[in-house]
JSON list of C-alpha atoms in Angstrom, two decimals:
[
{"chain": "A", "resi": 1004, "resn": "LEU", "atom": "CA", "xyz": [129.32, -62.38, 3.53]},
{"chain": "A", "resi": 1005, "resn": "GLY", "atom": "CA", "xyz": [127.54, -64.43, 6.04]},
{"chain": "A", "resi": 1006, "resn": "THR", "atom": "CA", "xyz": [127.41, -67.64, 7.76]},
{"chain": "A", "resi": 1007, "resn": "GLY", "atom": "CA", "xyz": [124.23, -69.70, 8.03]},
{"chain": "A", "resi": 1008, "resn": "THR", "atom": "CA", "xyz": [121.37, -69.96, 10.77]},
{"chain": "A", "resi": 1009, "resn": "SER", "atom": "CA", "xyz": [121.67, -72.55, 13.46]},
{"chain": "A", "resi": 1010, "resn": "THR", "atom": "CA", "xyz": [118.34, -74.05, 15.10]},
{"chain": "A", "resi": 1011, "resn": "ASN", "atom": "CA", "xyz": [120.21, -75.75, 17.92]},
{"chain": "A", "resi": 1012, "resn": "GLY", "atom": "CA", "xyz": [123.54, -73.89, 19.09]},
{"chain": "A", "resi": 1013, "resn": "ALA", "atom": "CA", "xyz": [125.54, -71.12, 18.07]},
{"chain": "A", "resi": 1014, "resn": "SER", "atom": "CA", "xyz": [125.83, -69.81, 14.52]},
{"chain": "A", "resi": 1015, "resn": "GLY", "atom": "CA", "xyz": [129.42, -69.54, 12.76]},
{"chain": "A", "resi": 1016, "resn": "SER", "atom": "CA", "xyz": [131.69, -66.70, 13.27]},
{"chain": "A", "resi": 1017, "resn": "ILE", "atom": "CA", "xyz": [133.32, -64.48, 10.61]},
{"chain": "A", "resi": 1018, "resn": "ALA", "atom": "CA", "xyz": [136.76, -63.50, 11.16]},
{"chain": "A", "resi": 1019, "resn": "MET", "atom": "CA", "xyz": [138.60, -60.96, 9.07]},
{"chain": "A", "resi": 1020, "resn": "SER", "atom": "CA", "xyz": [142.50, -60.53, 9.74]},
{"chain": "A", "resi": 1021, "resn": "THR", "atom": "CA", "xyz": [145.36, -59.93, 7.74]},
{"chain": "A", "resi": 1022, "resn": "GLY", "atom": "CA", "xyz": [148.70, -62.03, 8.24]},
{"chain": "A", "resi": 1023, "resn": "ALA", "atom": "CA", "xyz": [151.52, -61.28, 10.53]},
{"chain": "A", "resi": 1024, "resn": "ALA", "atom": "CA", "xyz": [154.59, -59.70, 9.20]},
{"chain": "A", "resi": 1025, "resn": "THR", "atom": "CA", "xyz": [158.30, -60.00, 9.93]},
{"chain": "A", "resi": 1026, "resn": "SER", "atom": "CA", "xyz": [160.58, -57.12, 9.22]},
{"chain": "A", "resi": 1027, "resn": "GLY", "atom": "CA", "xyz": [157.56, -55.38, 7.91]},
{"chain": "A", "resi": 1028, "resn": "ALA", "atom": "CA", "xyz": [154.30, -53.71, 8.93]},
{"chain": "A", "resi": 1029, "resn": "GLY", "atom": "CA", "xyz": [151.04, -55.80, 9.46]},
{"chain": "A", "resi": 1030, "resn": "GLY", "atom": "CA", "xyz": [148.46, -55.14, 6.59]},
{"chain": "A", "resi": 1031, "resn": "ALA", "atom": "CA", "xyz": [145.72, -52.64, 7.18]},
{"chain": "A", "resi": 1032, "resn": "ILE", "atom": "CA", "xyz": [142.03, -53.42, 6.73]},
{"chain": "A", "resi": 1033, "resn": "THR", "atom": "CA", "xyz": [139.75, -50.88, 5.14]},
{"chain": "A", "resi": 1034, "resn": "LEU", "atom": "CA", "xyz": [136.12, -50.71, 4.96]},
{"chain": "A", "resi": 1035, "resn": "THR", "atom": "CA", "xyz": [134.91, -48.01, 2.79]},
{"chain": "A", "resi": 1036, "resn": "VAL", "atom": "CA", "xyz": [131.40, -46.76, 1.43]},
{"chain": "A", "resi": 1037, "resn": "GLY", "atom": "CA", "xyz": [131.58, -45.74, -2.10]},
{"chain": "A", "resi": 1038, "resn": "ASP", "atom": "CA", "xyz": [130.78, -42.07, -3.02]},
{"chain": "A", "resi": 1039, "resn": "GLY", "atom": "CA", "xyz": [127.33, -40.97, -4.23]},
{"chain": "A", "resi": 1040, "resn": "ASP", "atom": "CA", "xyz": [125.99, -37.80, -5.96]},
{"chain": "A", "resi": 1041, "resn": "THR", "atom": "CA", "xyz": [122.30, -38.03, -4.95]},
{"chain": "A", "resi": 1042, "resn": "GLY", "atom": "CA", "xyz": [120.80, -38.15, -1.63]},
{"chain": "A", "resi": 1043, "resn": "ALA", "atom": "CA", "xyz": [122.49, -39.29, 1.70]},
{"chain": "A", "resi": 1044, "resn": "GLY", "atom": "CA", "xyz": [125.86, -41.27, 1.73]},
{"chain": "A", "resi": 1045, "resn": "GLY", "atom": "CA", "xyz": [125.69, -44.86, 2.39]},
{"chain": "A", "resi": 1046, "resn": "ALA", "atom": "CA", "xyz": [125.79, -45.96, 5.90]},
{"chain": "A", "resi": 1047, "resn": "MET", "atom": "CA", "xyz": [128.08, -48.03, 7.76]},
{"chain": "A", "resi": 1048, "resn": "ASN", "atom": "CA", "xyz": [126.57, -49.97, 10.69]},
{"chain": "A", "resi": 1049, "resn": "LEU", "atom": "CA", "xyz": [128.73, -52.19, 13.23]},
{"chain": "A", "resi": 1050, "resn": "THR", "atom": "CA", "xyz": [125.95, -53.63, 15.46]},
{"chain": "A", "resi": 1051, "resn": "ALA", "atom": "CA", "xyz": [126.67, -56.44, 18.21]},
{"chain": "A", "resi": 1052, "resn": "GLY", "atom": "CA", "xyz": [124.24, -59.41, 18.66]},
{"chain": "A", "resi": 1053, "resn": "LYS", "atom": "CA", "xyz": [120.96, -59.56, 20.44]},
{"chain": "A", "resi": 1054, "resn": "SER", "atom": "CA", "xyz": [120.72, -62.16, 23.31]},
{"chain": "A", "resi": 1055, "resn": "VAL", "atom": "CA", "xyz": [119.70, -62.75, 26.74]},
{"chain": "A", "resi": 1056, "resn": "THR", "atom": "CA", "xyz": [122.94, -60.45, 27.58]},
{"chain": "A", "resi": 1057, "resn": "GLY", "atom": "CA", "xyz": [123.73, -58.14, 24.42]},
{"chain": "A", "resi": 1058, "resn": "GLY", "atom": "CA", "xyz": [126.89, -58.58, 22.76]},
{"chain": "A", "resi": 1059, "resn": "ALA", "atom": "CA", "xyz": [129.84, -56.26, 23.34]},
{"chain": "A", "resi": 1060, "resn": "LEU", "atom": "CA", "xyz": [131.18, -53.80, 20.73]},
{"chain": "A", "resi": 1061, "resn": "ARG", "atom": "CA", "xyz": [134.97, -53.16, 21.33]},
{"chain": "A", "resi": 1062, "resn": "MET", "atom": "CA", "xyz": [137.40, -50.87, 19.44]},
{"chain": "A", "resi": 1063, "resn": "THR", "atom": "CA", "xyz": [140.90, -51.19, 20.47]},
{"chain": "A", "resi": 1064, "resn": "ALA", "atom": "CA", "xyz": [143.91, -49.77, 18.53]},
{"chain": "A", "resi": 1065, "resn": "GLY", "atom": "CA", "xyz": [147.14, -51.33, 18.17]},
{"chain": "A", "resi": 1066, "resn": "GLN", "atom": "CA", "xyz": [149.68, -51.81, 21.07]},
{"chain": "A", "resi": 1067, "resn": "GLY", "atom": "CA", "xyz": [152.96, -49.99, 20.51]},
{"chain": "A", "resi": 1068, "resn": "THR", "atom": "CA", "xyz": [155.73, -52.48, 21.57]},
{"chain": "A", "resi": 1069, "resn": "GLY", "atom": "CA", "xyz": [158.33, -49.99, 21.23]},
{"chain": "A", "resi": 1070, "resn": "GLY", "atom": "CA", "xyz": [156.56, -46.59, 21.27]},
{"chain": "A", "resi": 1071, "resn": "SER", "atom": "CA", "xyz": [153.19, -45.28, 21.65]},
{"chain": "A", "resi": 1072, "resn": "GLY", "atom": "CA", "xyz": [149.98, -47.26, 21.18]},
{"chain": "A", "resi": 1073, "resn": "GLY", "atom": "CA", "xyz": [147.64, -46.47, 18.32]},
{"chain": "A", "resi": 1074, "resn": "HIS", "atom": "CA", "xyz": [145.03, -43.88, 18.24]},
{"chain": "A", "resi": 1075, "resn": "ILE", "atom": "CA", "xyz": [141.37, -44.07, 18.00]},
{"chain": "A", "resi": 1076, "resn": "VAL", "atom": "CA", "xyz": [139.66, -41.25, 16.05]},
{"chain": "A", "resi": 1077, "resn": "MET", "atom": "CA", "xyz": [136.14, -40.68, 15.58]},
{"chain": "A", "resi": 1078, "resn": "THR", "atom": "CA", "xyz": [135.19, -37.99, 13.25]},
{"chain": "A", "resi": 1079, "resn": "SER", "atom": "CA", "xyz": [131.96, -36.65, 11.92]},
{"chain": "A", "resi": 1080, "resn": "GLY", "atom": "CA", "xyz": [131.69, -35.93, 8.25]},
{"chain": "A", "resi": 1081, "resn": "GLU", "atom": "CA", "xyz": [132.14, -32.52, 6.92]},
{"chain": "A", "resi": 1082, "resn": "GLY", "atom": "CA", "xyz": [129.39, -30.52, 5.40]},
{"chain": "A", "resi": 1083, "resn": "THR", "atom": "CA", "xyz": [128.77, -27.43, 3.44]},
{"chain": "A", "resi": 1084, "resn": "THR", "atom": "CA", "xyz": [126.30, -26.11, 6.03]},
{"chain": "A", "resi": 1085, "resn": "ALA", "atom": "CA", "xyz": [127.18, -27.94, 8.76]},
{"chain": "A", "resi": 1086, "resn": "SER", "atom": "CA", "xyz": [129.22, -30.87, 9.96]},
{"chain": "A", "resi": 1087, "resn": "GLY", "atom": "CA", "xyz": [127.78, -34.19, 11.38]},
{"chain": "A", "resi": 1088, "resn": "ALA", "atom": "CA", "xyz": [127.02, -34.75, 15.10]},
{"chain": "A", "resi": 1089, "resn": "VAL", "atom": "CA", "xyz": [128.91, -37.36, 17.44]},
{"chain": "A", "resi": 1090, "resn": "SER", "atom": "CA", "xyz": [126.43, -38.87, 19.83]},
{"chain": "A", "resi": 1091, "resn": "ILE", "atom": "CA", "xyz": [127.80, -41.47, 22.09]},
{"chain": "A", "resi": 1092, "resn": "SER", "atom": "CA", "xyz": [125.33, -42.74, 24.84]},
{"chain": "A", "resi": 1093, "resn": "SER", "atom": "CA", "xyz": [124.38, -45.85, 26.75]},
{"chain": "A", "resi": 1094, "resn": "GLY", "atom": "CA", "xyz": [121.27, -47.72, 25.77]},
{"chain": "A", "resi": 1095, "resn": "GLU", "atom": "CA", "xyz": [117.88, -47.21, 27.11]},
{"chain": "A", "resi": 1096, "resn": "ALA", "atom": "CA", "xyz": [116.92, -49.97, 30.04]},
{"chain": "A", "resi": 1097, "resn": "SER", "atom": "CA", "xyz": [113.60, -50.78, 31.96]},
{"chain": "A", "resi": 1098, "resn": "GLY", "atom": "CA", "xyz": [115.94, -51.08, 35.01]},
{"chain": "A", "resi": 1099, "resn": "VAL", "atom": "CA", "xyz": [119.09, -49.07, 35.40]},
{"chain": "A", "resi": 1100, "resn": "THR", "atom": "CA", "xyz": [120.86, -47.78, 32.16]},
{"chain": "A", "resi": 1101, "resn": "GLY", "atom": "CA", "xyz": [124.64, -48.21, 31.53]},
{"chain": "A", "resi": 1102, "resn": "GLU", "atom": "CA", "xyz": [127.32, -46.13, 33.06]},
{"chain": "A", "resi": 1103, "resn": "MET", "atom": "CA", "xyz": [129.31, -43.65, 30.81]},
{"chain": "A", "resi": 1104, "resn": "ILE", "atom": "CA", "xyz": [133.02, -43.66, 31.74]},
{"chain": "A", "resi": 1105, "resn": "VAL", "atom": "CA", "xyz": [135.50, -41.17, 29.84]},
{"chain": "A", "resi": 1106, "resn": "ALA", "atom": "CA", "xyz": [138.75, -41.57, 31.21]},
{"chain": "A", "resi": 1107, "resn": "THR", "atom": "CA", "xyz": [142.43, -41.62, 30.37]},
{"chain": "A", "resi": 1108, "resn": "GLY", "atom": "CA", "xyz": [144.45, -44.50, 31.04]},
{"chain": "A", "resi": 1109, "resn": "SER", "atom": "CA", "xyz": [146.84, -44.99, 34.09]},
{"chain": "A", "resi": 1110, "resn": "GLY", "atom": "CA", "xyz": [150.44, -44.23, 33.18]},
{"chain": "A", "resi": 1111, "resn": "ALA", "atom": "CA", "xyz": [153.79, -44.66, 35.21]},
{"chain": "A", "resi": 1112, "resn": "ASN", "atom": "CA", "xyz": [154.95, -41.38, 34.69]},
{"chain": "A", "resi": 1113, "resn": "ALA", "atom": "CA", "xyz": [151.95, -39.11, 33.97]},
{"chain": "A", "resi": 1114, "resn": "SER", "atom": "CA", "xyz": [148.53, -39.91, 32.86]},
{"chain": "A", "resi": 1115, "resn": "GLY", "atom": "CA", "xyz": [147.19, -38.39, 29.66]},
{"chain": "A", "resi": 1116, "resn": "ALA", "atom": "CA", "xyz": [145.30, -34.93, 29.73]},
{"chain": "A", "resi": 1117, "resn": "MET", "atom": "CA", "xyz": [141.50, -34.48, 28.91]},
{"chain": "A", "resi": 1118, "resn": "THR", "atom": "CA", "xyz": [140.37, -32.12, 26.78]},
{"chain": "A", "resi": 1119, "resn": "LEU", "atom": "CA", "xyz": [136.71, -31.02, 26.57]},
{"chain": "A", "resi": 1120, "resn": "GLY", "atom": "CA", "xyz": [135.72, -28.10, 24.33]},
{"chain": "A", "resi": 1121, "resn": "THR", "atom": "CA", "xyz": [133.79, -26.66, 21.28]},
{"chain": "A", "resi": 1122, "resn": "GLY", "atom": "CA", "xyz": [135.52, -25.55, 18.22]},
{"chain": "A", "resi": 1123, "resn": "THR", "atom": "CA", "xyz": [136.48, -22.08, 17.25]},
{"chain": "A", "resi": 1124, "resn": "SER", "atom": "CA", "xyz": [134.18, -19.85, 15.32]},
{"chain": "A", "resi": 1125, "resn": "THR", "atom": "CA", "xyz": [135.43, -17.26, 12.79]},
{"chain": "A", "resi": 1126, "resn": "ASN", "atom": "CA", "xyz": [132.01, -15.34, 12.21]},
{"chain": "A", "resi": 1127, "resn": "GLY", "atom": "CA", "xyz": [129.84, -15.71, 15.18]},
{"chain": "A", "resi": 1128, "resn": "ALA", "atom": "CA", "xyz": [129.33, -17.54, 18.59]},
{"chain": "A", "resi": 1129, "resn": "SER", "atom": "CA", "xyz": [131.16, -20.39, 19.44]},
{"chain": "A", "resi": 1130, "resn": "GLY", "atom": "CA", "xyz": [129.55, -23.47, 20.77]},
{"chain": "A", "resi": 1131, "resn": "SER", "atom": "CA", "xyz": [128.30, -23.75, 24.35]},
{"chain": "A", "resi": 1132, "resn": "ILE", "atom": "CA", "xyz": [129.05, -26.55, 26.84]},
{"chain": "A", "resi": 1133, "resn": "ALA", "atom": "CA", "xyz": [126.07, -28.03, 28.90]},
{"chain": "A", "resi": 1134, "resn": "MET", "atom": "CA", "xyz": [126.90, -30.42, 31.69]},
{"chain": "A", "resi": 1135, "resn": "SER", "atom": "CA", "xyz": [123.73, -31.76, 33.56]},
{"chain": "A", "resi": 1136, "resn": "THR", "atom": "CA", "xyz": [122.37, -34.81, 35.42]},
{"chain": "A", "resi": 1137, "resn": "GLY", "atom": "CA", "xyz": [119.03, -35.96, 34.57]},
{"chain": "A", "resi": 1138, "resn": "ALA", "atom": "CA", "xyz": [115.42, -35.29, 36.20]},
{"chain": "A", "resi": 1139, "resn": "ALA", "atom": "CA", "xyz": [114.37, -38.03, 38.82]},
{"chain": "A", "resi": 1140, "resn": "THR", "atom": "CA", "xyz": [110.83, -38.90, 39.62]},
{"chain": "A", "resi": 1141, "resn": "SER", "atom": "CA", "xyz": [110.49, -40.40, 43.32]},
{"chain": "A", "resi": 1142, "resn": "GLY", "atom": "CA", "xyz": [114.21, -39.86, 43.80]},
{"chain": "A", "resi": 1143, "resn": "ALA", "atom": "CA", "xyz": [116.91, -37.18, 44.12]},
{"chain": "A", "resi": 1144, "resn": "GLY", "atom": "CA", "xyz": [118.64, -35.59, 41.12]},
{"chain": "A", "resi": 1145, "resn": "GLY", "atom": "CA", "xyz": [122.07, -36.92, 40.47]},
{"chain": "A", "resi": 1146, "resn": "ALA", "atom": "CA", "xyz": [125.10, -34.74, 41.70]},
{"chain": "A", "resi": 1147, "resn": "ILE", "atom": "CA", "xyz": [127.86, -33.39, 39.72]},
{"chain": "A", "resi": 1148, "resn": "THR", "atom": "CA", "xyz": [131.23, -33.42, 41.40]},
{"chain": "A", "resi": 1149, "resn": "LEU", "atom": "CA", "xyz": [134.32, -31.83, 40.10]},
{"chain": "A", "resi": 1150, "resn": "THR", "atom": "CA", "xyz": [137.40, -33.02, 42.10]},
{"chain": "A", "resi": 1151, "resn": "VAL", "atom": "CA", "xyz": [141.13, -32.66, 41.74]},
{"chain": "A", "resi": 1152, "resn": "GLY", "atom": "CA", "xyz": [143.19, -35.67, 42.54]},
{"chain": "A", "resi": 1153, "resn": "ASP", "atom": "CA", "xyz": [145.25, -35.70, 45.35]},
{"chain": "A", "resi": 1154, "resn": "GLY", "atom": "CA", "xyz": [149.35, -35.32, 44.90]},
{"chain": "A", "resi": 1155, "resn": "ASP", "atom": "CA", "xyz": [152.20, -35.72, 47.24]},
{"chain": "A", "resi": 1156, "resn": "THR", "atom": "CA", "xyz": [154.78, -33.35, 45.98]},
{"chain": "A", "resi": 1157, "resn": "GLY", "atom": "CA", "xyz": [154.34, -29.49, 45.46]},
{"chain": "A", "resi": 1158, "resn": "ALA", "atom": "CA", "xyz": [151.44, -27.67, 45.13]},
{"chain": "A", "resi": 1159, "resn": "GLY", "atom": "CA", "xyz": [147.78, -29.33, 44.88]},
{"chain": "A", "resi": 1160, "resn": "GLY", "atom": "CA", "xyz": [146.35, -28.96, 41.46]},
{"chain": "A", "resi": 1161, "resn": "ALA", "atom": "CA", "xyz": [144.20, -25.40, 40.88]},
{"chain": "A", "resi": 1162, "resn": "MET", "atom": "CA", "xyz": [140.70, -25.54, 39.82]},
{"chain": "A", "resi": 1163, "resn": "ASN", "atom": "CA", "xyz": [139.82, -22.37, 37.53]},
{"chain": "A", "resi": 1164, "resn": "LEU", "atom": "CA", "xyz": [136.33, -21.29, 36.93]},
{"chain": "A", "resi": 1165, "resn": "THR", "atom": "CA", "xyz": [136.66, -18.16, 34.55]},
{"chain": "A", "resi": 1166, "resn": "ALA", "atom": "CA", "xyz": [134.07, -16.40, 32.62]},
{"chain": "A", "resi": 1167, "resn": "GLY", "atom": "CA", "xyz": [134.34, -15.45, 29.06]},
{"chain": "A", "resi": 1168, "resn": "LYS", "atom": "CA", "xyz": [136.17, -12.08, 27.84]},
{"chain": "A", "resi": 1169, "resn": "SER", "atom": "CA", "xyz": [134.11, -9.76, 25.31]},
{"chain": "A", "resi": 1170, "resn": "VAL", "atom": "CA", "xyz": [133.27, -5.99, 25.20]},
{"chain": "A", "resi": 1171, "resn": "THR", "atom": "CA", "xyz": [130.99, -6.74, 28.62]},
{"chain": "A", "resi": 1172, "resn": "GLY", "atom": "CA", "xyz": [132.67, -9.67, 30.59]},
{"chain": "A", "resi": 1173, "resn": "GLY", "atom": "CA", "xyz": [130.57, -12.89, 31.06]},
{"chain": "A", "resi": 1174, "resn": "ALA", "atom": "CA", "xyz": [129.02, -13.38, 34.40]},
{"chain": "A", "resi": 1175, "resn": "LEU", "atom": "CA", "xyz": [129.94, -16.16, 36.69]},
{"chain": "A", "resi": 1176, "resn": "ARG", "atom": "CA", "xyz": [127.08, -17.14, 39.11]},
{"chain": "A", "resi": 1177, "resn": "MET", "atom": "CA", "xyz": [126.69, -19.82, 41.76]},
{"chain": "A", "resi": 1178, "resn": "THR", "atom": "CA", "xyz": [123.31, -20.60, 42.42]},
{"chain": "A", "resi": 1179, "resn": "ALA", "atom": "CA", "xyz": [122.08, -23.39, 45.14]},
{"chain": "A", "resi": 1180, "resn": "GLY", "atom": "CA", "xyz": [118.94, -25.77, 44.57]},
{"chain": "A", "resi": 1181, "resn": "GLN", "atom": "CA", "xyz": [115.70, -24.56, 45.12]},
{"chain": "A", "resi": 1182, "resn": "GLY", "atom": "CA", "xyz": [113.90, -26.32, 47.97]},
{"chain": "A", "resi": 1183, "resn": "THR", "atom": "CA", "xyz": [110.23, -26.87, 46.84]},
{"chain": "A", "resi": 1184, "resn": "GLY", "atom": "CA", "xyz": [108.96, -28.48, 50.17]},
{"chain": "A", "resi": 1185, "resn": "GLY", "atom": "CA", "xyz": [111.73, -26.95, 52.99]},
{"chain": "A", "resi": 1186, "resn": "SER", "atom": "CA", "xyz": [115.04, -25.09, 53.04]},
{"chain": "A", "resi": 1187, "resn": "GLY", "atom": "CA", "xyz": [116.80, -24.24, 49.66]},
{"chain": "A", "resi": 1188, "resn": "GLY", "atom": "CA", "xyz": [120.46, -25.71, 49.36]},
{"chain": "A", "resi": 1189, "resn": "HIS", "atom": "CA", "xyz": [123.48, -23.79, 50.88]},
{"chain": "A", "resi": 1190, "resn": "ILE", "atom": "CA", "xyz": [126.45, -22.21, 49.33]},
{"chain": "A", "resi": 1191, "resn": "VAL", "atom": "CA", "xyz": [129.61, -23.16, 51.21]},
{"chain": "A", "resi": 1192, "resn": "MET", "atom": "CA", "xyz": [133.08, -21.64, 50.34]},
{"chain": "A", "resi": 1193, "resn": "THR", "atom": "CA", "xyz": [135.99, -23.11, 52.48]},
{"chain": "A", "resi": 1194, "resn": "SER", "atom": "CA", "xyz": [139.65, -22.45, 52.49]},
{"chain": "A", "resi": 1195, "resn": "GLY", "atom": "CA", "xyz": [141.90, -25.59, 52.56]},
{"chain": "A", "resi": 1196, "resn": "GLU", "atom": "CA", "xyz": [143.26, -26.95, 55.64]},
{"chain": "A", "resi": 1197, "resn": "GLY", "atom": "CA", "xyz": [146.95, -26.79, 56.38]},
{"chain": "A", "resi": 1198, "resn": "THR", "atom": "CA", "xyz": [149.48, -27.93, 58.86]},
{"chain": "A", "resi": 1199, "resn": "THR", "atom": "CA", "xyz": [150.77, -24.35, 59.42]},
{"chain": "A", "resi": 1200, "resn": "ALA", "atom": "CA", "xyz": [147.92, -22.16, 57.99]},
{"chain": "A", "resi": 1201, "resn": "SER", "atom": "CA", "xyz": [144.66, -22.65, 56.42]},
{"chain": "A", "resi": 1202, "resn": "GLY", "atom": "CA", "xyz": [144.08, -20.84, 52.85]},
{"chain": "A", "resi": 1203, "resn": "ALA", "atom": "CA", "xyz": [142.95, -17.31, 52.62]},
{"chain": "A", "resi": 1204, "resn": "VAL", "atom": "CA", "xyz": [139.43, -16.48, 51.32]},
{"chain": "A", "resi": 1205, "resn": "SER", "atom": "CA", "xyz": [139.66, -13.42, 49.14]},
{"chain": "A", "resi": 1206, "resn": "ILE", "atom": "CA", "xyz": [136.34, -12.03, 47.46]},
{"chain": "A", "resi": 1207, "resn": "SER", "atom": "CA", "xyz": [136.83, -8.77, 45.45]},
{"chain": "A", "resi": 1208, "resn": "SER", "atom": "CA", "xyz": [135.52, -7.08, 42.46]},
{"chain": "A", "resi": 1209, "resn": "GLY", "atom": "CA", "xyz": [137.89, -6.50, 39.59]},
{"chain": "A", "resi": 1210, "resn": "GLU", "atom": "CA", "xyz": [140.00, -3.68, 38.65]},
{"chain": "A", "resi": 1211, "resn": "ALA", "atom": "CA", "xyz": [138.69, -0.96, 36.11]},
{"chain": "A", "resi": 1212, "resn": "SER", "atom": "CA", "xyz": [139.94, 2.14, 34.43]},
{"chain": "A", "resi": 1213, "resn": "GLY", "atom": "CA", "xyz": [136.57, 3.74, 35.28]},
{"chain": "A", "resi": 1214, "resn": "VAL", "atom": "CA", "xyz": [134.39, 2.75, 38.25]},
{"chain": "A", "resi": 1215, "resn": "THR", "atom": "CA", "xyz": [134.93, -0.79, 39.92]},
{"chain": "A", "resi": 1216, "resn": "GLY", "atom": "CA", "xyz": [132.05, -3.11, 40.75]},
{"chain": "A", "resi": 1217, "resn": "GLU", "atom": "CA", "xyz": [130.17, -2.69, 43.86]},
{"chain": "A", "resi": 1218, "resn": "MET", "atom": "CA", "xyz": [130.49, -5.44, 46.82]},
{"chain": "A", "resi": 1219, "resn": "ILE", "atom": "CA", "xyz": [127.01, -6.52, 48.10]},
{"chain": "A", "resi": 1220, "resn": "VAL", "atom": "CA", "xyz": [126.61, -8.95, 51.05]},
{"chain": "A", "resi": 1221, "resn": "ALA", "atom": "CA", "xyz": [123.33, -9.07, 52.19]},
{"chain": "A", "resi": 1222, "resn": "THR", "atom": "CA", "xyz": [120.79, -11.95, 53.26]},
{"chain": "A", "resi": 1223, "resn": "GLY", "atom": "CA", "xyz": [117.54, -12.36, 51.11]},
{"chain": "A", "resi": 1224, "resn": "SER", "atom": "CA", "xyz": [114.06, -10.87, 52.07]},
{"chain": "A", "resi": 1225, "resn": "GLY", "atom": "CA", "xyz": [111.79, -13.34, 53.90]},
{"chain": "A", "resi": 1226, "resn": "ALA", "atom": "CA", "xyz": [108.08, -13.31, 54.44]},
{"chain": "A", "resi": 1227, "resn": "ASN", "atom": "CA", "xyz": [108.67, -13.97, 58.51]},
{"chain": "A", "resi": 1228, "resn": "ALA", "atom": "CA", "xyz": [112.01, -12.80, 58.98]},
{"chain": "A", "resi": 1229, "resn": "SER", "atom": "CA", "xyz": [115.41, -12.19, 57.13]},
{"chain": "A", "resi": 1230, "resn": "GLY", "atom": "CA", "xyz": [118.36, -14.23, 57.75]},
{"chain": "A", "resi": 1231, "resn": "ALA", "atom": "CA", "xyz": [121.12, -13.12, 60.35]},
{"chain": "A", "resi": 1232, "resn": "MET", "atom": "CA", "xyz": [124.61, -12.12, 59.26]},
{"chain": "A", "resi": 1233, "resn": "THR", "atom": "CA", "xyz": [127.47, -13.26, 61.06]},
{"chain": "A", "resi": 1234, "resn": "LEU", "atom": "CA", "xyz": [130.95, -11.65, 60.74]},
{"chain": "A", "resi": 1235, "resn": "GLY", "atom": "CA", "xyz": [133.89, -12.90, 63.01]},
{"chain": "A", "resi": 1236, "resn": "THR", "atom": "CA", "xyz": [137.09, -14.61, 63.28]},
{"chain": "A", "resi": 1237, "resn": "GLY", "atom": "CA", "xyz": [137.55, -18.30, 64.51]},
{"chain": "A", "resi": 1238, "resn": "THR", "atom": "CA", "xyz": [138.29, -19.38, 67.97]},
{"chain": "A", "resi": 1239, "resn": "SER", "atom": "CA", "xyz": [141.96, -20.12, 69.01]},
{"chain": "A", "resi": 1240, "resn": "THR", "atom": "CA", "xyz": [142.92, -22.72, 71.66]}
]
């Protein structure tokens, strides 16, 4: 199924659609590759056109005129040894690559939740999650920012970082960046400002049925001098 080549203008379009329905559901469109029993299964490719500006590729679920809108479901193939990977990335460019935006839509009552996670494993370790920005040459590495949105009623949304539970609990580490030609990065922990009182800062080792963990507060060793330590309360005006 195709249109002819044009030597002076746009080539023809292909439109595939089912008819509108009254007092019933609109017809579905199904594209299916047939099963095989040797080698790899047949591929299905959706490729937008090449031009001065590349053509867009859009997938839009149906509007719900009296309820929920339609879902978009992308699932890799099942397998006997491993399921297929899902890879979504912007294309390469000689200038700036395209943005990657993953977000739920705005809503009048509440916006939708977003869940990022790996699957459960019944016989072995579960998958890891790695979040990183790319390395930079002749420039700064990109920042990673995790921010809870502002609210105007009740308590602000919490941010929780919790290491894993196991025979030995997982460690939680915060390490600032190395300075290859100057000072290393700072670690700053500040409680929230408030109109009546600022928030408390509490650092403690966990409870234990045996011996609790040590609390070590120290500056690092240095070739010329170690850093100073200051412990004090704030100024009152």
